[in-house]
Amino acid sequence: MPGLGDNERRELFAEVTWSAVHGIAVLADSGRIPAAGQEQRLDFLVTQVAGTSAS
């Protein structure tokens, strides 16, 4: 992102990643994400964060 230093980029990445993981946990806990779909969603998030393709 233009205008952000390395440390700011790391902080932004950490905040966005944590927010996504937390969101999945909250939605799963409340039943909004069925148990059968939790692993798929977490796998998708991990592949997006890691920049790899899902297998």
XYZ file of N, CA and C in Angstrom:
165
model
N 0.848 -1.175 0.000
C 0.000 0.000 0.000
C 0.893 1.237 0.000
N 0.586 2.172 -0.833
C 1.383 3.387 -0.885
C 1.315 4.159 0.436
N 2.441 4.691 0.840
C 2.472 5.541 2.019
C 2.632 4.806 3.339
N 2.659 3.486 3.322
C 2.827 2.738 4.554
C 4.245 2.193 4.637
N 4.845 2.314 5.820
C 6.153 1.719 6.043
C 6.018 0.234 6.322
N 7.149 -0.461 6.375
C 7.125 -1.912 6.605
C 6.411 -2.277 7.896
N 6.687 -1.546 8.974
C 6.060 -1.868 10.251
C 4.548 -1.642 10.188
N 4.134 -0.581 9.556
C 2.695 -0.303 9.417
C 2.005 -1.376 8.577
N 2.692 -1.857 7.544
C 2.128 -2.927 6.706
C 1.983 -4.210 7.512
N 2.984 -4.524 8.339
C 2.896 -5.727 9.172
C 1.745 -5.613 10.158
N 1.604 -4.443 10.761
C 0.505 -4.231 11.703
C -0.846 -4.360 11.006
N -0.974 -3.772 9.831
C -2.210 -3.862 9.060
C -2.524 -5.309 8.714
N -1.521 -6.038 8.241
C -1.695 -7.449 7.893
C -2.146 -8.249 9.116
N -1.497 -8.025 10.246
C -1.849 -8.747 11.476
C -3.279 -8.423 11.917
N -3.651 -7.158 11.862
C -4.998 -6.755 12.284
C -6.078 -7.359 11.392
N -5.858 -7.317 10.094
C -6.852 -7.848 9.158
C -6.949 -9.372 9.286
N -5.800 -10.033 9.413
C -5.802 -11.483 9.571
C -6.497 -11.885 10.860
N -6.143 -11.214 11.970
C -6.779 -11.514 13.248
C -8.286 -11.258 13.181
N -8.684 -10.191 12.542
C -10.109 -9.880 12.418
C -10.850 -10.989 11.680
N -10.250 -11.497 10.630
C -10.888 -12.568 9.856
C -11.001 -13.850 10.680
N -9.929 -14.216 11.387
C -9.964 -15.422 12.224
C -10.995 -15.256 13.338
N -10.993 -14.101 13.964
C -11.948 -13.831 15.042
C -13.377 -13.881 14.520
N -13.599 -13.314 13.354
C -14.933 -13.338 12.758
C -15.418 -14.755 12.502
N -14.538 -15.600 11.986
C -14.910 -16.998 11.753
C -15.253 -17.672 13.077
N -14.446 -17.419 14.109
C -14.694 -18.034 15.422
C -16.030 -17.588 16.007
N -16.319 -16.302 15.912
C -17.577 -15.778 16.461
C -18.773 -16.339 15.696
N -18.677 -16.343 14.389
C -19.783 -16.872 13.580
C -19.981 -18.366 13.802
N -18.888 -19.101 13.951
C -19.002 -20.541 14.219
C -19.625 -20.778 15.588
N -19.181 -20.003 16.576
C -19.698 -20.163 17.935
C -21.191 -19.858 18.023
N -21.641 -18.902 17.224
C -23.052 -18.519 17.263
C -23.923 -19.394 16.355
N -23.295 -20.323 15.631
C -24.044 -21.205 14.749
C -24.289 -20.645 13.362
N -23.767 -19.454 13.084
C -23.962 -18.846 11.758
C -23.166 -19.576 10.685
N -22.063 -20.214 11.093
C -21.322 -21.083 10.177
C -21.520 -22.498 10.699
N -22.184 -23.339 9.939
C -22.412 -24.708 10.392
C -21.085 -25.447 10.581
N -21.081 -26.398 11.486
C -19.859 -27.166 11.775
C -19.251 -27.756 10.498
N -20.097 -28.181 9.581
C -19.617 -28.788 8.339
C -18.875 -27.794 7.445
N -19.096 -26.494 7.634
C -18.462 -25.503 6.769
C -17.288 -24.770 7.397
N -17.004 -25.032 8.648
C -15.959 -24.283 9.351
C -14.566 -24.562 8.800
N -14.244 -25.815 8.601
C -12.907 -26.159 8.104
C -12.670 -25.579 6.714
N -13.684 -25.647 5.870
C -13.552 -25.106 4.510
C -13.264 -23.602 4.551
N -13.958 -22.885 5.397
C -13.762 -21.440 5.493
C -12.394 -21.094 6.061
N -11.962 -21.841 7.072
C -10.642 -21.595 7.641
C -9.548 -21.926 6.635
N -9.694 -23.028 5.905
C -8.728 -23.378 4.855
C -8.652 -22.284 3.797
N -9.797 -21.762 3.409
C -9.827 -20.689 2.411
C -9.074 -19.458 2.926
N -9.341 -19.084 4.174
C -8.660 -17.926 4.753
C -7.153 -18.140 4.781
N -6.717 -19.305 5.217
C -5.281 -19.592 5.308
C -4.631 -19.523 3.931
N -5.280 -20.076 2.911
C -4.685 -20.025 1.576
C -4.617 -18.593 1.052
N -5.599 -17.772 1.398
C -5.575 -16.376 0.957
C -4.466 -15.604 1.666
N -4.328 -15.833 2.949
C -3.299 -15.132 3.731
C -1.914 -15.578 3.286
N -1.767 -16.878 3.044
C -0.468 -17.424 2.651
C -0.146 -17.158 1.190
N -1.157 -16.776 0.419
C -0.936 -16.513 -1.009
C -0.730 -17.778 -1.826
N -1.334 -18.875 -1.374
C -1.240 -20.142 -2.090
C -2.618 -20.517 -2.597
N -2.660 -21.529 -3.455
C -3.961 -21.984 -3.940
C -4.428 -23.171 -3.115
N -5.730 -23.231 -2.928
C -6.310 -24.360 -2.181
C -6.235 -25.601 -3.031
N -5.979 -26.730 -2.382
C -5.886 -27.991 -3.144
C -7.157 -28.790 -3.035
